[in-house]
Coordinates of C-alpha atoms in Angstrom, one line a residue:
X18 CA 292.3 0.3 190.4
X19 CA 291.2 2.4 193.4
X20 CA 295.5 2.2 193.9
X21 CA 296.1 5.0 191.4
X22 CA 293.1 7.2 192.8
X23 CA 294.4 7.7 196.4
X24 CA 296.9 10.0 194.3
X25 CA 294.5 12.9 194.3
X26 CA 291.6 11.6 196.7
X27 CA 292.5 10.2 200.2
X28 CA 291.1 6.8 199.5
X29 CA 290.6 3.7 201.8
X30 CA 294.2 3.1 201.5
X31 CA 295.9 5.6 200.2
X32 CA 294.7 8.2 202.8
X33 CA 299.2 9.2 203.6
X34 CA 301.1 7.8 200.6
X35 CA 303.1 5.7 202.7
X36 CA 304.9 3.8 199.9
X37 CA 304.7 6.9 197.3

């Protein structure tokens, strides 16, 4: 869910897309 929103917005985890 909040996996696909760290794409735009630096979520909790997606904050550097490490595994993008």
């Amino acid at each position: 869910m909040a996996v696909q929103q760290n794409k735009k917005s630096p979520s909790k985890r997606g904050m550097h897309r490490s595994h993008d």
